[in-house]
Coordinates of C-alpha atoms in Angstrom, one line a residue:
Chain A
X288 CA 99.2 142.4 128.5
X289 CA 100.2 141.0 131.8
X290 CA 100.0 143.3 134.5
X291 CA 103.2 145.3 134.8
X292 CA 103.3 144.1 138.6
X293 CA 103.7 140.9 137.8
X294 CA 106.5 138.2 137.5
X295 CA 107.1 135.2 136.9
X296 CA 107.1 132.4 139.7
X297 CA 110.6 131.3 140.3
X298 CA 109.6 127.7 141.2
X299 CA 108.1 127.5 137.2
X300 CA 109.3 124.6 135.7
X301 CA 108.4 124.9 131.7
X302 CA 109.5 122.0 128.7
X303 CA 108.1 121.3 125.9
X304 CA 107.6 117.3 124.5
X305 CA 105.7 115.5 121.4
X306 CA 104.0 119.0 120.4
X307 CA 102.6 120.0 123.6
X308 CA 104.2 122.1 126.2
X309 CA 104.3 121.4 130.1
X310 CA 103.9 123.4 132.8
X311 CA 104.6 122.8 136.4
X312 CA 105.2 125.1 139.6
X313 CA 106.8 123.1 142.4
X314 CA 105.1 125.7 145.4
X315 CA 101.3 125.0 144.0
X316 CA 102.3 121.3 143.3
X317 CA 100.4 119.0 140.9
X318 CA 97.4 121.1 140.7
X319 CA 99.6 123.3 138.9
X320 CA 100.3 120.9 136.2
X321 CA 99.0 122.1 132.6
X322 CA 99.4 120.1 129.3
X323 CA 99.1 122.8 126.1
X324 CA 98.8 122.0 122.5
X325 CA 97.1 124.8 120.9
X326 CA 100.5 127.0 119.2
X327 CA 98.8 130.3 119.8
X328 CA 98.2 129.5 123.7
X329 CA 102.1 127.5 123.9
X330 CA 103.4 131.3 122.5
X331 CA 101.1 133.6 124.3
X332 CA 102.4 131.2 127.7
X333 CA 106.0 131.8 126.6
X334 CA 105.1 135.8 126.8
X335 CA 103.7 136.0 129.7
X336 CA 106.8 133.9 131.6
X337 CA 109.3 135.9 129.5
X338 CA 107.3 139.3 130.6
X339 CA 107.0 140.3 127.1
X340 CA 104.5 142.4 125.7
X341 CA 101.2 141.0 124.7
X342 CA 98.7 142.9 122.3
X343 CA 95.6 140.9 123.2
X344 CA 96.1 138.7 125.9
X345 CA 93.7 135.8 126.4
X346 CA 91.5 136.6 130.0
X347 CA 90.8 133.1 130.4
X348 CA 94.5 132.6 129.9
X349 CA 96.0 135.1 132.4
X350 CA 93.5 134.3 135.3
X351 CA 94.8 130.5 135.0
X352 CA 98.3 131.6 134.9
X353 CA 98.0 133.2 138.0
X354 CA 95.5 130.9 139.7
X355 CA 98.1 127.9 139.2
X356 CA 101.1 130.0 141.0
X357 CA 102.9 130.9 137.4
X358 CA 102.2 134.8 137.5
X359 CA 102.7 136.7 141.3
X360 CA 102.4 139.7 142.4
X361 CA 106.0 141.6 142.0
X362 CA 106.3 142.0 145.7
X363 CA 105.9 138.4 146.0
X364 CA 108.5 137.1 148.3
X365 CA 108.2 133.2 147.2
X366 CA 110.7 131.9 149.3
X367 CA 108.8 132.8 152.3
X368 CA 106.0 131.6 151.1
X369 CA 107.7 128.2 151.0
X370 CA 109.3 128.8 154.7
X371 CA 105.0 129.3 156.0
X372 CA 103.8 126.3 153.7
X373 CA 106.7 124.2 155.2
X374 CA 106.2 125.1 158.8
X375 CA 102.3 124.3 158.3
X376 CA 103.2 120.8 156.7
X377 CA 104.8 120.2 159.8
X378 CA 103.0 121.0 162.4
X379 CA 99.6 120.2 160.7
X380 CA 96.2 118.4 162.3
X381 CA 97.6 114.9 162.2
X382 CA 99.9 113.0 164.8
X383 CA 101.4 110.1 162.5
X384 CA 102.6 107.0 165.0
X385 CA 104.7 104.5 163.3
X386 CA 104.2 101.5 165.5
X387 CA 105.8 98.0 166.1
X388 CA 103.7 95.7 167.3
X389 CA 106.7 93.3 166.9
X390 CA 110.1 93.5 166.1
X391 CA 109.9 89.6 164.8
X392 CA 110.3 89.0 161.2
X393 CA 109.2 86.0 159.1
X394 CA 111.8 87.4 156.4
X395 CA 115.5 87.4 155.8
X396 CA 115.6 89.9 153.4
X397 CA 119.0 90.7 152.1
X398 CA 119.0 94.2 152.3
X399 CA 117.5 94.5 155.6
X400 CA 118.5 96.9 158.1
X401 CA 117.2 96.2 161.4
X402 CA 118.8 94.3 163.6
X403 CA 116.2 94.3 167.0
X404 CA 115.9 91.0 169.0
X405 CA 112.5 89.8 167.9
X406 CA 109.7 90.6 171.0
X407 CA 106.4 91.0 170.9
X408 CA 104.8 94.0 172.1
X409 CA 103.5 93.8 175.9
X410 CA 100.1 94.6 177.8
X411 CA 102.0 96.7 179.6
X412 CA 103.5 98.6 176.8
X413 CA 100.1 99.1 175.0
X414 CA 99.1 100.7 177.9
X415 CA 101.9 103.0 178.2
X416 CA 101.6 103.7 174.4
X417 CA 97.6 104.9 174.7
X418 CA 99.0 107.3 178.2
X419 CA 101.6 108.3 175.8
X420 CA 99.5 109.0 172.8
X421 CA 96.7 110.8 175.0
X422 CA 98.3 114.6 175.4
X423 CA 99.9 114.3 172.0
X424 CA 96.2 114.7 170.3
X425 CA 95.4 117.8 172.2
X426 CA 94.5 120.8 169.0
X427 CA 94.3 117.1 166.3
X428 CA 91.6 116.1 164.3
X429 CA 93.7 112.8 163.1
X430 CA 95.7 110.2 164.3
X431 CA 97.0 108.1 161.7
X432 CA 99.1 105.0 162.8
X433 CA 101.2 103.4 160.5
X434 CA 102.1 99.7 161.5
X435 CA 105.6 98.7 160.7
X436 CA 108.3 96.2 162.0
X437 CA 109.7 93.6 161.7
X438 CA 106.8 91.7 159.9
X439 CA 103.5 93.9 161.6
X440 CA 101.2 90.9 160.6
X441 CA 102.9 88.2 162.9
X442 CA 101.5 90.3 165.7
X443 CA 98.0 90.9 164.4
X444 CA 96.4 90.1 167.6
X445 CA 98.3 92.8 168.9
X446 CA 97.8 95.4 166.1
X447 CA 93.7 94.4 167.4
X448 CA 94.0 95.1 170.9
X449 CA 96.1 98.4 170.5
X450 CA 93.4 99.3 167.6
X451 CA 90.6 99.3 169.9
X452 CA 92.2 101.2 172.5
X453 CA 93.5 103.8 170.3
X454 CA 90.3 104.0 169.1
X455 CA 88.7 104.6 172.3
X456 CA 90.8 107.0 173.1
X457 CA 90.4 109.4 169.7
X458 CA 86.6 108.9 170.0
X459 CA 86.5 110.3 173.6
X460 CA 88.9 113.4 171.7
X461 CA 86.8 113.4 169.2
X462 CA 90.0 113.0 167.0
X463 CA 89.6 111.1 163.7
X464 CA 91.7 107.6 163.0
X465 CA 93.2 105.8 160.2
X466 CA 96.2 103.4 159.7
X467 CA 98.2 102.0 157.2
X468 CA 100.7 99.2 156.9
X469 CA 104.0 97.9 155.9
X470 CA 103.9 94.4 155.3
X471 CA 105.7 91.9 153.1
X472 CA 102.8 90.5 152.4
X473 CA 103.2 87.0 153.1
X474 CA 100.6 86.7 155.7
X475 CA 98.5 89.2 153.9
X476 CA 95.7 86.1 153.3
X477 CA 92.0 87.5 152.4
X478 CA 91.3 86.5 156.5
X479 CA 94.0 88.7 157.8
X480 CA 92.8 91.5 155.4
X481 CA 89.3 92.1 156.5
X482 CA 91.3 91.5 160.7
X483 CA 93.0 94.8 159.0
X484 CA 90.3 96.1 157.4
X485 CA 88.2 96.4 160.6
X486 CA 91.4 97.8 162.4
X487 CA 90.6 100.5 159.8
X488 CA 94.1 100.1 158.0
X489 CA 93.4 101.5 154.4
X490 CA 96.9 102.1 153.0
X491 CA 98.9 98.9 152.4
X492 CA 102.7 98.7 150.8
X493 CA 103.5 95.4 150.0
X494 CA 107.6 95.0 148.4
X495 CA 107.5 92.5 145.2
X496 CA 111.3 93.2 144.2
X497 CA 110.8 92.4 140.5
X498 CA 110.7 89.1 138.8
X499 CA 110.0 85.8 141.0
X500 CA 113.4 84.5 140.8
X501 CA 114.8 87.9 141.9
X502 CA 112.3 88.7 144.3
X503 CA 113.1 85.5 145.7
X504 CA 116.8 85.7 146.2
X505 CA 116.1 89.2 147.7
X506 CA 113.1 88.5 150.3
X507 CA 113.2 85.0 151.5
X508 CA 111.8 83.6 154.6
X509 CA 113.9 82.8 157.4
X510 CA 114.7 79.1 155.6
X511 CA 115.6 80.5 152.7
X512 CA 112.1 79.5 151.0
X513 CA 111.0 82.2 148.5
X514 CA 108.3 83.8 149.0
X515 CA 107.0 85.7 145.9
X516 CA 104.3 82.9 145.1
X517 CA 102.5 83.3 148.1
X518 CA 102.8 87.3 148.3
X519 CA 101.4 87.4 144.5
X520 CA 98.7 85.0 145.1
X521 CA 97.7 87.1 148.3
X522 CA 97.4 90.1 146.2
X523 CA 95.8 88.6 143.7
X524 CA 92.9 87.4 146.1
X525 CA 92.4 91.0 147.3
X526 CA 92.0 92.5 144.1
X527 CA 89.3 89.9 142.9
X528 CA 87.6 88.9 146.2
X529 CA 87.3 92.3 148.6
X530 CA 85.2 95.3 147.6
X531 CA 85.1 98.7 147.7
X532 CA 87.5 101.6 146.9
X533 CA 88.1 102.3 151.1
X534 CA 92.0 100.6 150.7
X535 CA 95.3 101.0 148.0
X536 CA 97.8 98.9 147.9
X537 CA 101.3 100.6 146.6
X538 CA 103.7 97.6 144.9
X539 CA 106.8 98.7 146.1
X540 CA 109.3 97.3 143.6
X541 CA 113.1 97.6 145.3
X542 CA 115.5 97.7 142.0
X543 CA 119.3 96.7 141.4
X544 CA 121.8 97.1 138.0
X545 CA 120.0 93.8 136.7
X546 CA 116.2 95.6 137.0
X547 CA 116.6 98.0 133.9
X548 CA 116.6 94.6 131.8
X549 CA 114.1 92.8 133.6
X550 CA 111.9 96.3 134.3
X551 CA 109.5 95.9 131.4
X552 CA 108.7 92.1 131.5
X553 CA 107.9 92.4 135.4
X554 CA 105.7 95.6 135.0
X555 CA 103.9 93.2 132.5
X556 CA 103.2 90.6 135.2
X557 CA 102.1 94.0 137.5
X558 CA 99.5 95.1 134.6
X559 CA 98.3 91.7 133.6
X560 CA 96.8 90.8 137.3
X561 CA 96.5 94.6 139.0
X562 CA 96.7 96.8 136.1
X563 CA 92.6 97.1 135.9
X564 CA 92.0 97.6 139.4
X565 CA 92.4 101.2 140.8
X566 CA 93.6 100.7 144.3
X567 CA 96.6 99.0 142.7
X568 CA 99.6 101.0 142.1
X569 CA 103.5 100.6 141.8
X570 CA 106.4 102.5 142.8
X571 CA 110.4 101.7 141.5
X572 CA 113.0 102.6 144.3
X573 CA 116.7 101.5 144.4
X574 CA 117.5 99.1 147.2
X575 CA 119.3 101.0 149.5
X576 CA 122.0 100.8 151.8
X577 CA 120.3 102.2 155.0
X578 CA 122.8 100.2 157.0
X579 CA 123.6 97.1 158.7
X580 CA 125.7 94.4 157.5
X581 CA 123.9 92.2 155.4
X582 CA 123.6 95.1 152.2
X583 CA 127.4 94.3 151.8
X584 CA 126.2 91.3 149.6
X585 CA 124.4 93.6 147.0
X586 CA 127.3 96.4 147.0
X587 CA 128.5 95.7 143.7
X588 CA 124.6 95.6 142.6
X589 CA 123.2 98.7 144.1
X590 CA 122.0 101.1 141.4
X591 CA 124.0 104.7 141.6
X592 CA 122.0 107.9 141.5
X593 CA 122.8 108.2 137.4
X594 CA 121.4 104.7 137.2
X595 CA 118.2 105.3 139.4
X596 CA 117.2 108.1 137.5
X597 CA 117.5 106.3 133.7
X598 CA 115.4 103.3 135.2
X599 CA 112.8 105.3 136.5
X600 CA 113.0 107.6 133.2
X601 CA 113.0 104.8 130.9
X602 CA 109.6 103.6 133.0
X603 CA 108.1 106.8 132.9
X604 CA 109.0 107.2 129.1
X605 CA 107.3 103.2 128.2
X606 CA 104.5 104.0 126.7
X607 CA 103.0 100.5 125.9
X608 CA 99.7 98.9 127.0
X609 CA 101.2 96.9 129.1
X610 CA 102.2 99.3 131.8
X611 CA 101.0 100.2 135.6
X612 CA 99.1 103.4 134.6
X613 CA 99.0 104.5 137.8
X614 CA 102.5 105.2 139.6
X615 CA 102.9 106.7 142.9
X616 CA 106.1 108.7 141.7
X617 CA 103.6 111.5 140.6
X618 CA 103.1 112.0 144.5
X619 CA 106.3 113.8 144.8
X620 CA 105.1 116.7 142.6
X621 CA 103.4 117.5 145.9
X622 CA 104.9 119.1 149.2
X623 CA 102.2 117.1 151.2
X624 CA 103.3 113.3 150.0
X625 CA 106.3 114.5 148.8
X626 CA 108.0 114.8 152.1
X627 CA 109.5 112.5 154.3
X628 CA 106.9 111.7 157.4
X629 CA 110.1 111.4 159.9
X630 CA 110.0 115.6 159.3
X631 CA 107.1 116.2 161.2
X632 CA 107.1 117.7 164.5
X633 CA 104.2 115.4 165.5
X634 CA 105.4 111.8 164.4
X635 CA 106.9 109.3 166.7
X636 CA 108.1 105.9 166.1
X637 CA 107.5 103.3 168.8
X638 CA 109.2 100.2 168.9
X639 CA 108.0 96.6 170.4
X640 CA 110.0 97.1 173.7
X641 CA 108.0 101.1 173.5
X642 CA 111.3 103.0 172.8
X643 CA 110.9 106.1 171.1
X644 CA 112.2 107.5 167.8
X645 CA 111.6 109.8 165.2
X646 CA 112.6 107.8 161.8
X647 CA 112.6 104.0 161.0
X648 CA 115.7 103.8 159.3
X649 CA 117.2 105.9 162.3
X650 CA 116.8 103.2 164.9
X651 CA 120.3 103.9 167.0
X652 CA 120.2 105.5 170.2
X653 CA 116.3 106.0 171.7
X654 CA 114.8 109.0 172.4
X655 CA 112.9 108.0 175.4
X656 CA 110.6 105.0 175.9
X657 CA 106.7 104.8 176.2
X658 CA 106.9 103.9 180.1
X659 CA 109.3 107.2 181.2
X660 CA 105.9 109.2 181.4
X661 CA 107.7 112.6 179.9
X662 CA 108.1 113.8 176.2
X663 CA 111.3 112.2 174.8
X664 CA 114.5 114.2 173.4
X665 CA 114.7 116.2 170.4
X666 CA 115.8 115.0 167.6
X667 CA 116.7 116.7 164.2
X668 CA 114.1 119.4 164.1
X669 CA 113.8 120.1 160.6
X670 CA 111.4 123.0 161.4
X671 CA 113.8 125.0 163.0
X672 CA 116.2 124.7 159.3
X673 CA 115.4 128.2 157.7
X674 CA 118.5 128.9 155.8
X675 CA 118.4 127.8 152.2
X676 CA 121.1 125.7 151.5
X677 CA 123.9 126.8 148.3
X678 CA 122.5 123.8 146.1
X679 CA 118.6 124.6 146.4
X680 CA 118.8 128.5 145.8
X681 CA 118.5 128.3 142.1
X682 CA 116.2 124.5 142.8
X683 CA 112.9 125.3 140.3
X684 CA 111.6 122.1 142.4
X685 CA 112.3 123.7 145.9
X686 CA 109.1 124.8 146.6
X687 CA 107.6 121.1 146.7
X688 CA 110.5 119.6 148.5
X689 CA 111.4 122.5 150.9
X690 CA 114.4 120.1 152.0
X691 CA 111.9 117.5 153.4
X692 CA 112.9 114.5 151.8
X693 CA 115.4 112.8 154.0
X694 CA 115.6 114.9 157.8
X695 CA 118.3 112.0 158.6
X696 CA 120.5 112.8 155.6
X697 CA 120.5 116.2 156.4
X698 CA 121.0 115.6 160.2
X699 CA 124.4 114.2 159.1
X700 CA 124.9 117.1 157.2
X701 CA 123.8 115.7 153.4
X702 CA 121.5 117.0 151.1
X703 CA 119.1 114.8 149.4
X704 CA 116.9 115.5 146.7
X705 CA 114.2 113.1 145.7
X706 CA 115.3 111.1 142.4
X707 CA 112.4 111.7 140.2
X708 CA 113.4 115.8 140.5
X709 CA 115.8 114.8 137.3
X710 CA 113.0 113.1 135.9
X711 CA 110.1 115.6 135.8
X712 CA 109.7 115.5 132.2
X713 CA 109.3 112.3 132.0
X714 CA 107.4 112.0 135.0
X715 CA 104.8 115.0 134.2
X716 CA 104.7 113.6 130.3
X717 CA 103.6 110.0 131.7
X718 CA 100.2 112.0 132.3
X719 CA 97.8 110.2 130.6
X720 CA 94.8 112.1 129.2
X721 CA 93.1 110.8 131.9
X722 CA 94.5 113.1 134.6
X723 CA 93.7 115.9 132.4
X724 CA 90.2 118.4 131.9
X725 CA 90.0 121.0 128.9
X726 CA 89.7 123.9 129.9
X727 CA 90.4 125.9 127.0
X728 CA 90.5 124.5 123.4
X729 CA 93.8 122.7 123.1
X730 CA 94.8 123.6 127.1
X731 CA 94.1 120.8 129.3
X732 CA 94.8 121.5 133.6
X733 CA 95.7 119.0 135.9
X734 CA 92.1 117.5 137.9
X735 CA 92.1 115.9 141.2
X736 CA 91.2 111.9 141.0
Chain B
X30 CA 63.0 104.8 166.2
X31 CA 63.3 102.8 163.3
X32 CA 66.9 101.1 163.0
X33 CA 68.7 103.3 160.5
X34 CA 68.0 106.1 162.8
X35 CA 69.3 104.0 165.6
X36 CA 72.3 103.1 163.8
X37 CA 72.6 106.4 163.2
X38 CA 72.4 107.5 166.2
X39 CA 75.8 105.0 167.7
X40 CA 77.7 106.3 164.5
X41 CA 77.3 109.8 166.1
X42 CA 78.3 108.2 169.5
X43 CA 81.3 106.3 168.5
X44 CA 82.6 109.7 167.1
X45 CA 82.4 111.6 170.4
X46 CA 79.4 113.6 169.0
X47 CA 77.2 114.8 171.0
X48 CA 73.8 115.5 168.8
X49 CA 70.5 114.0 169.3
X50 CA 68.2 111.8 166.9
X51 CA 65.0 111.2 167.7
X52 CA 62.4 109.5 165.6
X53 CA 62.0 111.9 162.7
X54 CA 63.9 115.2 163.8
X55 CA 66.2 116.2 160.7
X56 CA 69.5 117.8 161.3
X57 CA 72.1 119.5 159.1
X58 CA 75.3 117.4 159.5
X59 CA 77.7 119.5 158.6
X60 CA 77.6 121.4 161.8
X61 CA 78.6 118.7 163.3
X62 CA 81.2 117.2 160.7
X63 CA 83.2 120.1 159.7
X64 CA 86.2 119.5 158.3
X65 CA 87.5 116.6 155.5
X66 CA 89.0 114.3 158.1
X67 CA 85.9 114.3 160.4
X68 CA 84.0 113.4 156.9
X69 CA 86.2 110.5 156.0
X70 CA 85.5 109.6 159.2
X71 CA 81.9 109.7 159.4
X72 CA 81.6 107.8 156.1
X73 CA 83.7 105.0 157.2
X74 CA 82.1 104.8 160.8
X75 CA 78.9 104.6 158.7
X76 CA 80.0 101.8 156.1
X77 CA 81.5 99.8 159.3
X78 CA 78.1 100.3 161.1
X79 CA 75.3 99.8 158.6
X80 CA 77.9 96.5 156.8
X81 CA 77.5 98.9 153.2
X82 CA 79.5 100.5 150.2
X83 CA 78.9 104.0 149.6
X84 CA 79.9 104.7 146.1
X85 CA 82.8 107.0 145.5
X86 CA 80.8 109.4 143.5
X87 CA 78.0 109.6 146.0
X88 CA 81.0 110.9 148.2
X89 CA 80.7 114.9 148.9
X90 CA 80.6 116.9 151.3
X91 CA 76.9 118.4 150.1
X92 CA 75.6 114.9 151.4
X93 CA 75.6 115.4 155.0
X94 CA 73.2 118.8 154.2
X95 CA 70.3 117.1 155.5
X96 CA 70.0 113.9 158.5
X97 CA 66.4 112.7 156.3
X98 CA 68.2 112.8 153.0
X99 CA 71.6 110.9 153.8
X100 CA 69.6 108.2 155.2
X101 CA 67.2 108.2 151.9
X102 CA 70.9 107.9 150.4
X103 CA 72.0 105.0 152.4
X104 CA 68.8 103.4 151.0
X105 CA 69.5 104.0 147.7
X106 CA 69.9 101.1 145.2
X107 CA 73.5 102.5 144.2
X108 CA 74.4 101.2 148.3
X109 CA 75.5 97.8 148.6
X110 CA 76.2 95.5 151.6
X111 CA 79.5 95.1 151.9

């Protein structure tokens, strides 16, 4: 019988699917995740959630229920539990910079956003950035810089010389440091990748929006050239010339209404040249309007929510060979990837010119700039946003997004909830057995990779 | 000090650690590299300074027990230049 002082976890997310049942719990996250096909186990589960009496339970059974978050103690108060995980997400050991070494872009994507002059970073402002860096990584064991743009890789040079003095200065703080980049890829050549390489970049996400004829309409360079032969061919040099497991590379494939038709035969093209190697991996998103004028073109193609949600279900759902096995989306079963890195107390986004702000699709008014010498203005401190909102009081899936998704959305006063939240079936049932150890005869738990 | 040890020795350096290595003195890392992020660290510092691979699986944490025996590890055939 389950102890009498027990209940069940309100952030429990149960569903059964092809003869096994699922279980998740949004506040442990994907550890949490258990696949059960054994009938006696899937009804002896439903008991012990439904606090019913059980003659006999199974020891192994209960200890895992309660390991994985499902059972708590009855005086539990889970919500505040949430409130202390959140607070500790933000203000953990790592100061995340999000740095432009230029504001330049070899692209003219149609979607795009930004709409900076295109400089280069200065001397001058690479200085100020290391001054402005230093007291930040007081009480930090990592500083992870995230180059962005504009097109990062047209100031590589740049991206070098602010490496090495970043680097100085965490090894004199005896702080750790790691980078990752944004790129479109273009310039991503097996030379430029070992440049990044030794500037110890070792997350990549490159944007291949689909098939080449789409991709190419979307993300062409400034002459209207496309561009998805030369990104794929980059890619595909990386994958069968550079060693080691030390890097991924996340596809990121930006979708319109036409995807959903085209989704399969351009995962296909994915899995045929990346789908063996490991570090490779592919995320859907909808192209978004994050502002600027030049979305206006795409207005009538944007995908709604509704229409989000069925592409990435019906890609979750596909079950053929032919598939990326490995999808990022199942990040977002997890507080710590799941939110949004413009949340964190400790993350600043510097621009070419040094101006300071907190979110790269929030590029209006600067905070402050590199060279003032003094901590810029607040922004939207999503730390200080205790009360629950209406919408997320009844949320099984509130305990992994704790409203960290989107701090700009909910700055102007929206609530967004991450897409794949109406797709956890589907996303939890694309598990493959791979993700999976038996622990109990027909019971498999989630294991770390 | 043969050159492993040496290179051993600049790894430490370029972390901001202070420990010493000497010509056969054996030390238990993990005092010095304590947490996941200092580990990471130390691995790649190590890969980047001796031009090597080190294996996922040869990975944890119980590596860095002994000075002596991560060497002997760096040594073994499973570690290839890079």
């Amino acid at each position: 019988m389950r102890n009498e002082e027990m209940k069940t976890s309100r952030f429990t997310y149960k569903f059964n699917q092809e003869g096994a049942t699922y279980l998740y719990n949004s506040l442990t996250g994907l550890d949490s995740v258990m696949k059960v096909y054994d009938k006696n186990l899937q009804e002896e589960i439903r008991n012990h959630l439904e606090g019913n009496t059980i003659e006999q339970p199974n020891p192994i059974l209960v200890n895992l229920l309660k390991e994985k978050g499902y059972l708590v103690d009855g005086d539990t108060d889970e919500l505040k539990l949430v409130e202390s995980k959140k607070q500790k997400l933000l203000t953990d050991e790592k100061l995340t910079l999000t740095l432009i070494p230029t504001s330049g872009c070899n692209f003219k994507c149609v979607y795009c956003y930004e709409e900076f002059k295109p400089i280069m970073m200065s001397d001058k402002t690479i200085e100020d950035v290391v001054k402005f860096t230093e007291p930040l990584l007081k009480g930090k064991k990592v500083l992870f810089v995230n180059w962005f743009g504009g097109e990062p890789l047209l100031a590589l040079d740049i991206m070098e010389k602010l490496t090495a003095a970043l680097r100085e200065l965490c090894r004199t703080k005896k702080v750790a440091y790691f980078a990752g980049v944004t790129t479109n890829g273009y310039l991503l050549t097996i030379e430029n990748f070992k440049r990044l390489s030794a500037c110890r970049v070792i997350d990549y996400q490159v944007s291949i929006d689909g098939l080449k004829e789409d991709h190419d309409r979307l993300r062409c360079l400034k002459n209207s050239k496309g561009t998805y032969d030369v990104i794929f061919k980059n890619l595909k040099r990386i994958s069968e010339e550079i060693t080691g497991n030390r890097f991924s590379i996340s596809i990121r494939c930006n979708c319109l209404k036409a995807s959903k038709e085209k989704r399969e035969e351009a995962e296909t093209i994915f899995y045929e040249n990346f789908g063996n190697d490991k570090r490779f991996s592919i995320t859907l998103h909808a192209v978004m309007d994050w502002g600027g004028d030049s979305v206006n073109s795409l207005r009538s193609e944007l995908l709604t929510q509704e229409e989000e949600i069925d592409l990435l279900t019906e890609a979750l759902r596909d079950k053929s060979e032919k598939r990326m096995k490995k999808l990022t989306h199942l990040n977002v079963l997890d507080s710590r990837s799941n939110s949004c890195f413009a949340c964190k107390t400790d993350n600043y986004v510097i621009g070419a010119d040094g101006s300071i702000y907190k979110c790269t699709s929030d590029f209006g008014k600067p905070l402050g700039n590199v060279s003032d010498g003094r901590q810029p203005e607040e922004w939207y401190d999503i730390s200080k946003q205790t009360e629950l909102k209406e919408e997320c009081k009844d949320c099984a899936f509130y305990g992994a997004c704790m409203n960290t998704i989107c701090p700009k959305a909910l700055k102007e006063g929206k609530l967004m909830c991450p897409v794949e939240k109406d797709c956890i079936d589907s996303l939890i049932g694309s598990m493959g057995k791979e993700y999976f150890n038996e622990t109990l005869p027909g019971l498999y738990v989630y294991r770390k990779e | 000090m043969d050159k492993k040890r040496q290179l051993m020795a600049e790894v430490f350096n370029e972390l901001g650690i202070d420990c010493t290595i000497s010509a056969d003195n054996d030390l238990n890392l993990q005092e010095f590299i304590a947490d996941s992020f200092s580990f990471i660290n130390f691995i790649c510092t190590v890969e980047e300074k001796y031009g090597i691979e080190i294996p996922d699986e040869l990975l944890t944490y119980d590596t860095i027990q002994s000075l002596n025996g991560f060497l002997e590890l760096i040594d073994a055939k499973e570690v290839k230049p890079a």
